[in-house]
Amino acid sequence: MNPPLGIGRRTPGAGGVRTRFRWFRPAPLLAVIVVVAGLPLLLGADDVVLGQIEFVLALSLAAIGLNIVSGYAGQLALGPGAMFAIGAYTAAVLAAHFPWAAGLPFMCVSGTLAAVLAGLVIAIPSLRAGGFYLGMVTLLIAAAVPTVVSNLAATGGSGGILLLQVSWFNQVPGGILLYLLMVVLVVVFLIFSSALLHSRLGRRFGALRSGEVLASSLGISGYRTKLLAFVLGAIPTGMAGVLYVYSQQVMSPQSATTNLSISLLAVVVIGGFGTVVGPLLGSAIVFGSGEFLGGLQELQGIVYGVLLLLVVEFMPEGLAGSSQPWGRFLGRVSGGRLRRTTTAGEVSVQPRSSAALDVPRIANSNKVVLTGVSKSFGGIHAVSCVDLVVSPGAVHAVIGPNGSGKTTLVNLISGYQHPDSGEIALGERRLDGLRPYRLSQLGIARTFQTPRLNLETTVIENVMVAADRWVRGRDFSSVLRGPGGRRADRESRARALQCLASVGLAGLADEPADKMPHGIQRLIEVARAISMSPWFILLDEPAAGLATAEIENLTQVIRRLTQSGVGILLVEHNVPVVLDISDEITVLNFGKVIRHGSSEDVRRDPDVIQVFLGVTETDAGASFVFGQGERDAGGA
Ligand code: ADP
Ligand code: MG
């Protein structure tokens, strides 16, 4: 197989690019460990105090799990207490019934496995629907758990399970040793969670958090990615349950009420959604205040409420969010979400490097063929009986006034909408009916009229998440920073940088994506599409909002793409650009094809010029756009 668009899988990175993956900074992390490990010296090392800190530590582990599901992957999971309780109860029930099951290692394994299984059972049916439905299902399950366990004999009914009374249960390790062990476990999961955030899996989670529409346009299966997030989140949450029951030696329905889930949600919000140390910080405040400020216990609900309001009002990113000065520090400690891996000075790739664009992916002779495609929304015939062919190595432009069905056409080809009638095929293969992520895997990339980026990260990470699909590498090797994973991350970064360079954006690689104007965001989408080495790219108004020089650059990019065999469907309002680079033009009006021909044919067609371009023939070379004043009406 030829290397995709010249970016071979094994090609080393662009010359002069040094990358540093600063996912782990030992010194500050050591400081955090020393502080947490030293707490007993500060607060007293008797069993009661140790038990209290262990309680907070266990719940911070549960919050780390919730943060993976909600903060990283953006899923509305409202019942983390269920996973916690299932982990705790499984380990406790087994330990209470079988002497061989009463050791800490076995309890950790059994409880965590049970939580993961429960997570899968809950997730598989409810994830398809997602969103609000997922939130309701998880909350209802969390509400059901205490009722179920208080009615089961095996779980000790409403009294719960007292490991203290189990003759063969000995808390070994116990005391300060147990405490230190729990500190180590929390730190291990913090490091894991930081590494996860900056791995290829973390990038996929980020894309998902920004929306399933975005994720699927990059060939990411939303469903599979969500499942993975649930499983990964259930591991620390389930283990938290085990550590809780092991250190407190009691598990009862009162410890598993919906209050627990709500408190955990409060922890993650107050600490900072999607930040690495947020769960630890939030737990210290939410659960620590309850444990150590005795009088507060009765007022807990009010205290959380006020805290939540304060956080939402004054620091919506949470205590560890990067807009807080200490949040930036904490981000540095742990590799917070927004991270600059190179400084601008280190990026020495020439803008407009064409290296990324010279060689086609695999010789593709198949065309995308639309036959009689129609799509209505209620009474609106957005697309009516459209025939259209996009050929490899050619630009097919679709023009027409606002609301004429151009974006709908792009959505139909990329699988976001399905035709009411007609066929879409790539060679022999029917495309209509396939899901967007499958189409993107099949080599049909797209950009969006309203740019869709992960605005919480950098420009280059937005491209890397797409480049990842083309660089062979294993998710877990990337998380654990194995040699294969590191190599894949480096290749992915180099590839992303080349693609950014090809649209002239290499210099912006490490800027935050949310600082980019809309026009540049569109160009980032183009670079992102290129990095997937597609056969076809559907561009929805890529030149809108670009300056003249940037448009010139974009036209050259499109030319080079077609020279390397990529087929382009170009929806664009900028008529000179369209006339300049298109091989074929289709004119739509009210969803119907009213003209189709070469650039020359359309340029000479008096109807098109007058009705759609709103100018006389002699002006046709001038810089005009049509539908002025009503542009940018939105769309997918
Ligand atoms: P264009 O991209 O050419 O401006 P669109 O494809 O966005 O046009 O829209 C074509 C027509 O279909 C418009 O009348 C629009 O209001 C309608 N339309 C598009 N998407 C939807 C939708 N999801 N639901 C209802 N109507 C829609
Ligand atoms: Mg549109």
XYZ file of C-alpha atoms and ligand atoms in Angstrom:
664
model
C 0.000 0.000 0.000
C 1.341 3.411 -0.860
C 1.914 5.771 2.001
C -1.092 8.012 2.458
C -0.574 11.382 0.840
C 3.146 11.075 1.232
C 3.099 10.782 4.981
C 4.425 7.291 5.237
C 3.732 5.401 8.392
C 7.419 5.130 9.086
C 8.563 8.496 7.841
C 10.333 10.388 10.570
C 8.878 13.695 11.653
C 9.278 16.910 9.701
C 12.824 18.198 9.907
C 13.726 20.212 12.943
C 10.628 19.450 14.967
C 11.410 18.528 18.494
C 8.578 17.184 20.518
C 8.424 16.865 24.247
C 5.700 14.886 25.851
C 5.541 16.434 29.228
C 2.910 14.229 30.672
C 4.674 13.578 33.897
C 6.772 15.933 35.981
C 8.237 13.972 38.860
C 9.312 16.804 41.154
C 5.972 18.574 41.710
C 4.163 15.247 41.823
C 6.566 14.064 44.515
C 5.705 17.206 46.460
C 2.009 16.324 46.320
C 2.756 12.761 47.440
C 4.831 14.004 50.365
C 2.068 16.391 51.468
C -0.693 13.772 51.302
C 1.471 11.077 52.840
C 2.462 13.474 55.606
C -1.118 14.377 56.548
C -1.252 11.952 59.497
C 1.686 13.828 61.043
C -0.391 16.976 60.815
C -3.779 15.625 61.824
C -2.692 12.819 64.140
C -2.012 9.200 63.334
C -4.564 7.424 65.507
C -6.938 4.933 63.913
C -9.890 7.313 63.861
C -8.044 10.041 61.988
C -6.423 7.551 59.634
C -9.856 6.087 58.920
C -11.174 9.556 58.120
C -8.362 10.391 55.706
C -8.668 6.948 54.147
C -12.356 7.619 53.603
C -11.518 10.840 51.742
C -8.798 9.074 49.738
C -11.147 6.262 48.721
C -13.761 8.728 47.554
C -11.204 10.741 45.616
C -10.406 7.543 43.752
C -14.103 7.186 42.935
C -14.096 10.784 41.724
C -11.102 10.054 39.471
C -13.221 7.356 37.822
C -16.212 9.642 37.402
C -13.925 12.311 35.982
C -12.775 9.931 33.242
C -16.353 9.239 32.161
C -17.797 12.731 32.589
C -14.840 15.075 32.500
C -12.730 13.432 29.812
C -15.301 11.700 27.633
C -18.136 14.136 28.377
C -20.747 11.512 29.243
C -23.628 12.394 31.523
C -23.095 9.659 34.112
C -25.053 10.582 37.207
C -24.766 7.378 39.213
C -21.095 6.733 40.027
C -22.226 5.615 43.502
C -23.646 2.447 41.931
C -20.238 1.321 40.670
C -18.692 2.229 44.007
C -21.311 0.246 45.941
C -21.121 -2.762 43.637
C -17.339 -2.876 44.033
C -17.608 -2.568 47.809
C -20.431 -5.057 48.249
C -18.894 -7.690 45.971
C -15.588 -7.619 47.829
C -17.302 -7.540 51.238
C -19.812 -10.314 50.544
C -17.091 -12.611 49.205
C -14.785 -11.780 52.106
C -17.556 -12.422 54.623
C -18.411 -15.822 53.133
C -15.065 -17.263 52.112
C -11.853 -17.034 54.119
C -9.756 -17.171 50.931
C -11.537 -14.081 49.608
C -10.737 -11.901 52.605
C -7.315 -10.592 51.574
C -6.856 -7.110 50.127
C -5.451 -8.210 46.730
C -8.330 -10.593 46.059
C -10.890 -8.047 47.241
C -9.406 -5.419 44.918
C -9.596 -7.753 41.941
C -13.085 -9.103 42.632
C -14.634 -5.747 43.521
C -13.090 -3.932 40.576
C -14.101 -6.669 38.140
C -17.654 -6.572 39.440
C -17.783 -2.789 39.036
C -16.459 -3.032 35.484
C -19.017 -5.721 34.620
C -21.786 -3.643 36.155
C -20.544 -0.637 34.201
C -20.762 -2.637 30.977
C -24.232 -3.952 31.775
C -25.475 -0.438 32.479
C -23.641 1.145 29.572
C -24.369 -1.242 26.723
C -28.110 -0.574 26.510
C -28.126 3.063 27.624
C -25.157 4.443 25.691
C -26.838 4.194 22.308
C -29.330 6.762 23.423
C -26.783 8.778 25.382
C -27.261 12.259 26.769
C -30.216 12.849 29.037
C -31.356 9.237 28.767
C -27.978 7.980 29.946
C -28.105 10.421 32.853
C -31.552 9.185 33.897
C -30.667 5.495 33.625
C -27.474 5.849 35.651
C -29.193 7.956 38.308
C -32.077 5.486 38.614
C -29.679 2.569 38.973
C -27.766 4.427 41.660
C -31.082 5.018 43.432
C -32.044 1.350 43.121
C -28.819 -0.081 44.563
C -29.463 0.772 48.246
C -33.023 -0.575 48.010
C -31.847 -3.812 46.446
C -29.009 -4.446 48.895
C -31.140 -3.681 51.932
C -33.596 -6.377 50.801
C -31.044 -9.091 50.097
C -29.941 -11.532 52.762
C -26.551 -12.008 51.091
C -25.696 -8.343 51.488
C -26.745 -8.249 55.119
C -30.054 -6.464 54.633
C -30.431 -2.973 56.014
C -27.677 -3.587 58.560
C -25.116 -4.222 55.829
C -21.930 -6.216 56.211
C -19.639 -5.815 59.195
C -16.212 -7.174 58.305
C -15.193 -6.440 61.895
C -17.328 -9.374 62.975
C -15.919 -11.779 60.414
C -13.529 -13.999 62.352
C -11.111 -14.606 59.488
C -10.965 -10.991 58.336
C -7.761 -9.333 59.456
C -6.887 -5.873 58.240
C -3.405 -6.724 57.027
C -2.001 -4.362 55.851
C -3.630 -1.990 58.282
C -2.784 1.162 60.174
C -0.269 3.524 58.644
C 0.791 0.892 56.105
C -2.728 0.740 54.689
C -2.846 4.500 54.611
C 0.392 4.734 52.645
C -0.769 1.994 50.317
C -3.913 3.978 49.576
C -1.852 7.107 48.929
C 0.208 5.113 46.451
C -2.920 3.773 44.733
C -4.440 7.237 44.429
C -1.183 8.580 43.017
C -0.938 5.682 40.555
C -4.442 6.444 39.305
C -3.680 10.168 39.148
C -0.652 9.426 36.974
C -2.720 7.032 34.890
C -5.425 9.616 34.486
C -2.914 12.293 33.475
C -1.297 9.945 30.968
C -4.725 8.979 29.660
C -5.633 12.601 29.035
C -2.636 13.060 26.779
C -2.739 9.749 24.980
C -4.402 8.960 21.695
C -7.276 7.549 23.713
C -7.520 10.816 25.625
C -7.636 12.702 22.339
C -10.508 10.481 21.216
C -12.308 11.143 24.495
C -11.772 14.855 23.887
C -13.281 14.627 20.412
C -16.251 12.766 21.866
C -16.674 15.378 24.584
C -16.839 18.010 21.866
C -19.680 16.087 20.272
C -20.448 12.814 18.617
C -20.863 14.615 15.286
C -17.252 15.724 15.427
C -15.963 12.366 16.672
C -17.696 10.383 13.964
C -16.374 12.675 11.240
C -12.914 11.489 12.309
C -13.779 7.817 12.002
C -14.286 7.445 15.753
C -17.101 5.155 16.826
C -18.868 7.107 19.550
C -20.386 3.974 21.014
C -17.135 2.066 21.370
C -15.323 5.078 22.766
C -18.060 5.654 25.352
C -17.935 2.005 26.394
C -14.201 2.273 26.861
C -14.649 5.388 28.986
C -17.203 3.575 31.152
C -14.912 0.603 31.634
C -11.875 2.756 32.411
C -13.930 4.882 34.794
C -15.376 1.853 36.562
C -11.900 0.589 37.466
C -10.923 3.337 39.950
C -14.515 3.756 41.109
C -14.908 0.046 41.841
C -11.517 -0.104 43.519
C -12.538 2.910 45.591
C -15.479 0.879 46.884
C -13.144 -1.957 47.847
C -10.698 0.338 49.629
C -13.593 1.987 51.414
C -15.006 -1.255 52.752
C -11.560 -2.612 53.564
C -10.489 0.428 55.557
C -13.851 1.140 57.254
C -14.644 -2.604 57.623
C -18.335 -1.948 57.129
C -20.597 -1.516 54.130
C -24.270 -0.692 54.503
C -27.058 0.667 52.297
C -26.625 4.053 53.984
C -23.149 4.297 52.447
C -24.540 3.787 48.958
C -27.426 6.227 48.684
C -27.891 8.625 45.776
C -26.332 11.226 48.073
C -23.014 9.550 47.401
C -23.440 9.952 43.633
C -24.489 13.559 44.029
C -21.551 14.310 46.329
C -19.173 12.723 43.823
C -20.618 14.888 41.057
C -20.150 17.917 43.302
C -16.534 16.840 43.893
C -15.778 16.686 40.191
C -17.477 20.005 39.418
C -15.875 21.837 42.330
C -12.451 20.307 41.666
C -12.650 20.981 37.940
C -14.255 18.806 35.281
C -11.699 17.052 33.146
C -8.691 18.276 35.114
C -6.280 15.739 36.518
C -6.024 16.800 40.159
C -9.572 18.191 40.394
C -11.020 14.987 41.897
C -8.407 14.953 44.684
C -8.899 18.639 45.429
C -12.685 18.389 45.280
C -12.751 15.344 47.562
C -10.544 17.074 50.100
C -13.024 19.941 50.215
C -16.343 18.114 49.921
C -15.640 14.948 51.918
C -12.806 16.369 54.005
C -15.004 19.178 55.306
C -17.663 16.659 56.300
C -15.146 14.485 58.102
C -12.993 17.004 59.859
C -15.247 19.985 60.481
C -17.629 18.067 62.717
C -20.267 20.790 63.022
C -20.544 21.012 59.253
C -21.899 17.510 58.902
C -25.477 18.564 59.539
C -25.205 21.490 57.188
C -23.465 19.444 54.494
C -26.180 19.833 51.876
C -26.191 23.593 52.303
C -22.398 23.804 52.294
C -22.140 21.839 49.017
C -24.883 23.921 47.468
C -23.179 27.194 48.352
C -19.798 25.868 47.222
C -21.257 24.706 43.936
C -22.902 28.064 43.316
C -19.669 29.876 44.093
C -17.674 27.647 41.772
C -20.177 27.878 38.933
C -20.325 31.650 39.314
C -16.685 32.522 39.861
C -14.635 29.669 38.461
C -16.693 27.575 36.077
C -13.662 25.440 35.245
C -13.389 24.395 38.881
C -10.606 24.814 41.415
C -8.040 23.064 39.258
C -9.241 24.745 36.043
C -6.552 26.429 34.018
C -8.032 29.925 34.392
C -7.048 29.962 38.061
C -3.457 30.878 38.859
C -3.142 27.863 41.145
C -4.989 25.860 38.487
C -2.192 26.656 36.075
C 0.258 25.524 38.709
C -1.701 22.342 39.282
C -1.896 21.861 35.532
C 1.865 22.031 35.459
C 2.055 19.566 38.312
C -0.083 17.022 36.622
C -0.174 17.865 32.952
C -3.543 19.645 32.963
C -5.779 19.553 29.944
C -4.383 22.352 27.841
C -0.740 21.699 27.332
C 1.882 23.142 25.072
C 4.254 20.450 23.979
C 6.472 22.674 21.888
C 7.124 26.351 22.004
C 6.554 28.358 18.850
C 10.305 28.789 18.392
C 10.811 25.076 18.060
C 8.411 24.659 15.184
C 10.595 25.114 12.194
C 8.411 23.639 9.467
C 8.018 26.043 6.579
C 4.472 27.183 6.086
C 2.947 25.887 2.870
C 5.173 22.858 2.852
C 3.676 20.596 0.266
C 5.333 17.454 1.562
C 2.081 16.187 2.988
C 0.245 16.363 -0.268
C 2.317 14.855 -2.996
C 1.514 11.176 -3.182
C -1.950 9.647 -3.348
C -3.109 7.206 -0.713
C -3.861 4.200 -2.859
C -4.741 4.523 -6.489
C -8.479 5.004 -6.342
C -10.497 4.881 -9.505
C -13.889 4.712 -7.847
C -16.226 7.650 -8.008
C -18.811 8.808 -5.533
C -22.047 8.579 -7.484
C -25.373 10.017 -6.350
C -28.413 8.810 -8.234
C -31.814 10.417 -7.722
C -31.058 11.394 -4.141
C -33.858 13.163 -2.250
C -34.241 14.378 1.305
C -37.150 16.271 2.847
C -37.597 17.836 6.255
C -41.316 17.934 6.861
C -42.634 19.861 3.885
C -39.254 21.228 2.820
C -37.632 19.384 -0.059
C -34.068 20.166 0.932
C -32.607 17.928 -1.783
C -34.744 16.692 -4.703
C -33.703 13.966 -7.063
C -30.076 15.014 -7.329
C -27.661 13.181 -9.638
C -24.048 14.020 -9.036
C -20.613 12.438 -9.501
C -17.430 13.252 -7.612
C -14.412 11.842 -9.414
C -10.985 11.146 -7.977
C -8.532 13.911 -8.733
C -11.212 16.449 -9.636
C -13.076 19.296 -7.982
C -16.847 19.214 -8.218
C -18.290 22.452 -6.918
C -21.855 22.817 -5.687
C -23.162 26.348 -5.669
C -26.532 27.870 -5.074
C -28.228 30.396 -2.820
C -28.707 29.887 0.897
C -31.089 27.104 1.768
C -30.668 25.428 -1.614
C -29.607 22.142 -0.007
C -25.816 22.226 -0.283
C -25.075 21.375 3.331
C -27.794 18.731 3.300
C -26.056 17.183 0.298
C -22.775 17.067 2.234
C -24.606 15.554 5.219
C -26.159 12.891 2.991
C -22.847 11.847 1.460
C -21.082 11.796 4.832
C -23.849 9.800 6.492
C -25.168 12.410 8.929
C -28.496 12.233 7.165
C -29.936 9.408 5.143
C -31.675 9.922 1.818
C -35.442 9.349 1.627
C -34.870 7.888 -1.821
C -32.075 7.420 -4.293
C -28.662 5.843 -3.989
C -25.196 6.928 -3.003
C -22.362 4.623 -4.001
C -18.592 4.481 -4.047
C -17.805 2.241 -6.970
C -19.768 -0.945 -6.314
C -20.305 -0.134 -2.685
C -23.534 1.418 -1.408
C -22.813 4.254 0.998
C -26.290 5.399 1.946
C -27.301 3.914 5.264
C -23.732 3.704 6.603
C -22.885 5.580 9.776
C -20.691 8.678 9.535
C -17.712 7.109 11.286
C -17.768 4.187 8.840
C -17.845 6.566 5.879
C -14.931 8.478 7.245
C -13.061 5.196 7.738
C -13.875 4.344 4.124
C -12.018 7.440 3.006
C -14.650 10.162 2.846
C -13.632 13.109 5.004
C -15.540 16.323 5.502
C -15.362 19.737 7.053
C -18.244 21.595 8.648
C -19.821 24.880 7.651
C -19.764 25.840 11.321
C -16.358 24.608 12.455
C -16.306 21.759 14.936
C -13.157 21.549 16.966
C -12.214 20.495 20.448
C -11.809 24.023 21.751
C -10.404 22.886 25.076
C -7.125 21.843 23.566
C -4.486 23.033 21.131
C -4.615 23.375 17.370
C -2.290 20.448 16.791
C -4.111 18.074 19.124
C -7.193 18.712 17.006
C -5.343 17.404 13.989
C -3.525 14.649 15.877
C -6.797 13.015 16.868
C -7.474 12.506 13.163
C -3.861 11.647 12.307
C -4.007 8.984 15.026
C -6.371 7.036 12.812
C -3.588 6.690 10.279
C -0.686 5.956 12.526
C -0.496 2.380 13.679
C -0.354 2.298 17.445
C -2.099 0.803 20.418
C -4.221 2.890 22.730
C -2.814 1.415 25.880
C 0.747 1.651 24.742
C 0.072 5.327 24.195
C -1.418 5.700 27.690
C 1.372 3.749 29.359
C 4.028 5.439 27.216
C 5.473 2.187 25.941
C 8.036 2.500 23.144
C 5.416 1.693 20.491
C 2.981 4.203 21.920
C 5.564 6.955 22.127
C 6.647 6.334 18.558
C 3.052 6.408 17.360
C 2.407 9.659 19.234
C 5.524 11.209 17.715
C 4.522 10.101 14.221
C 1.029 11.346 14.725
C 2.325 14.692 15.866
C 4.736 14.948 12.961
C 1.972 14.052 10.551
C -0.378 16.586 12.097
C 2.310 19.237 11.897
C 2.895 18.496 8.213
C -0.793 18.776 7.483
C -1.016 22.045 9.392
C 2.022 23.254 7.477
C 0.347 22.351 4.217
C -2.465 24.813 4.955
C 0.004 27.374 6.303
C -0.789 26.925 9.985
C 2.354 25.252 11.334
C 3.169 28.342 13.355
C -0.105 28.050 15.261
C 0.302 24.384 16.172
C 0.506 24.857 19.905
C -1.948 27.712 20.259
C -5.225 27.056 22.052
C -7.881 26.231 19.450
C -10.457 28.543 21.027
C -8.263 31.562 20.291
C -8.504 30.957 16.544
C -10.901 33.004 14.410
C -13.587 31.092 12.506
C -11.743 31.242 9.200
C -8.649 29.653 10.724
C -10.787 27.063 12.476
C -12.078 26.054 9.032
C -8.508 25.700 7.793
C -7.695 23.542 10.824
C -10.597 21.340 9.761
C -9.106 21.113 6.293
C -5.736 20.076 7.757
C -7.543 17.580 9.959
C -9.345 16.109 6.954
C -6.084 15.868 5.002
C -4.391 14.056 7.877
C -6.818 11.171 7.431
C -5.572 10.618 3.869
C -9.057 10.398 2.484
C -10.028 9.548 -1.060
C -12.596 12.287 -1.032
C -12.938 15.484 0.950
C -16.256 17.313 1.233
C -15.571 20.969 1.973
C -18.507 23.027 3.242
C -17.667 26.690 2.563
C -13.982 26.432 3.448
C -13.120 29.962 2.252
C -15.710 31.788 4.336
C -13.971 34.205 6.667
C -10.529 33.827 5.107
C -8.294 36.677 3.991
C -7.183 36.899 0.360
C -3.778 35.353 0.992
C -5.331 32.525 2.962
C -7.813 31.883 0.154
C -4.949 31.758 -2.333
C -3.233 29.229 -0.084
C -6.418 27.190 0.213
C -6.826 27.052 -3.570
C -3.303 25.758 -3.883
C -3.975 23.134 -1.236
C -7.064 21.994 -3.130
C -5.086 21.868 -6.387
C -2.360 19.776 -4.819
C -4.927 17.458 -3.283
C -6.528 16.819 -6.658
C -3.123 16.342 -8.255
C -2.498 13.604 -5.725
C -5.746 11.927 -6.673
C -8.149 13.158 -4.011
C -11.672 13.976 -5.178
C -13.137 17.194 -3.797
C -16.751 18.203 -3.350
C -16.586 21.930 -2.839
C -19.506 23.918 -1.462
C -18.430 27.514 -1.705
C -19.871 31.010 -1.998
C -16.738 32.595 -3.323
C -17.511 32.394 -7.042
C -14.104 33.406 -8.430
C -12.540 30.582 -6.392
C -15.160 28.150 -7.637
C -14.755 29.169 -11.288
C -11.008 29.046 -10.895
C -10.503 25.559 -9.490
C -13.560 23.504 -10.353
C -13.653 20.851 -13.028
C -17.405 20.541 -12.770
C -20.041 22.768 -11.256
C -23.538 21.858 -10.146
C -25.954 24.678 -9.438
C -28.693 23.952 -6.919
C -31.855 25.909 -6.293
C -34.530 24.776 -3.851
C -32.819 21.408 -3.667
C -32.968 20.791 -7.431
C -30.114 20.707 -9.899
C -30.777 23.592 -12.271
C -27.460 23.555 -14.134
C -24.555 21.239 -14.410
C -21.453 21.634 -16.492
C -17.866 22.663 -16.657
C -16.619 25.851 -15.146
C -16.705 27.427 -18.636
C -20.318 26.374 -19.267
C -21.502 27.822 -15.998
C -19.497 30.995 -16.386
C -21.218 31.622 -19.730
C -24.713 30.687 -18.595
C -26.635 33.958 -18.479
C -29.373 32.549 -16.189
C -26.898 31.394 -13.606
C -25.010 34.619 -13.714
C -28.076 36.795 -13.401
C -30.239 34.769 -11.092
C -27.632 33.285 -8.792
C -24.644 35.470 -9.069
C -26.670 38.656 -9.243
C -24.268 40.367 -11.646
C -23.895 40.841 -15.339
C -21.602 38.673 -17.395
C -18.851 41.258 -17.631
C -18.473 41.286 -13.862
C -18.057 37.550 -13.687
C -14.344 37.727 -12.980
C -14.733 40.206 -10.160
C -14.636 39.239 -6.549
C -18.241 38.715 -5.638
C -20.250 36.390 -3.567
C -23.921 35.726 -3.832
C -26.640 35.591 -1.282
C -24.902 38.436 0.494
C -26.381 39.384 3.814
C -27.969 36.041 4.426
C -24.888 33.929 4.648
C -23.673 31.728 7.421
C -27.121 30.548 8.264
C -25.567 27.666 10.193
C -26.005 24.023 9.348
C -24.272 20.870 10.485
P -27.530 25.413 2.214
O -26.383 24.694 2.805
O -27.550 25.360 0.720
O -27.633 26.815 2.686
P -29.136 23.547 3.697
O -28.797 22.234 3.113
O -28.520 23.890 4.987
O -28.870 24.689 2.633
O -30.693 23.617 3.883
C -31.614 23.302 2.848
C -33.017 23.447 3.363
O -33.307 22.406 4.260
C -33.252 24.734 4.111
O -34.556 25.174 3.818
C -33.136 24.331 5.558
O -33.938 25.160 6.358
C -33.668 22.922 5.514
N -33.023 22.075 6.507
C -31.717 21.710 6.527
N -31.459 20.882 7.551
C -32.630 20.731 8.215
C -33.025 19.985 9.362
N -32.153 19.231 10.040
N -34.317 20.062 9.750
C -35.206 20.806 9.070
N -34.904 21.513 7.979
C -33.637 21.488 7.542
Mg -24.877 25.351 4.024
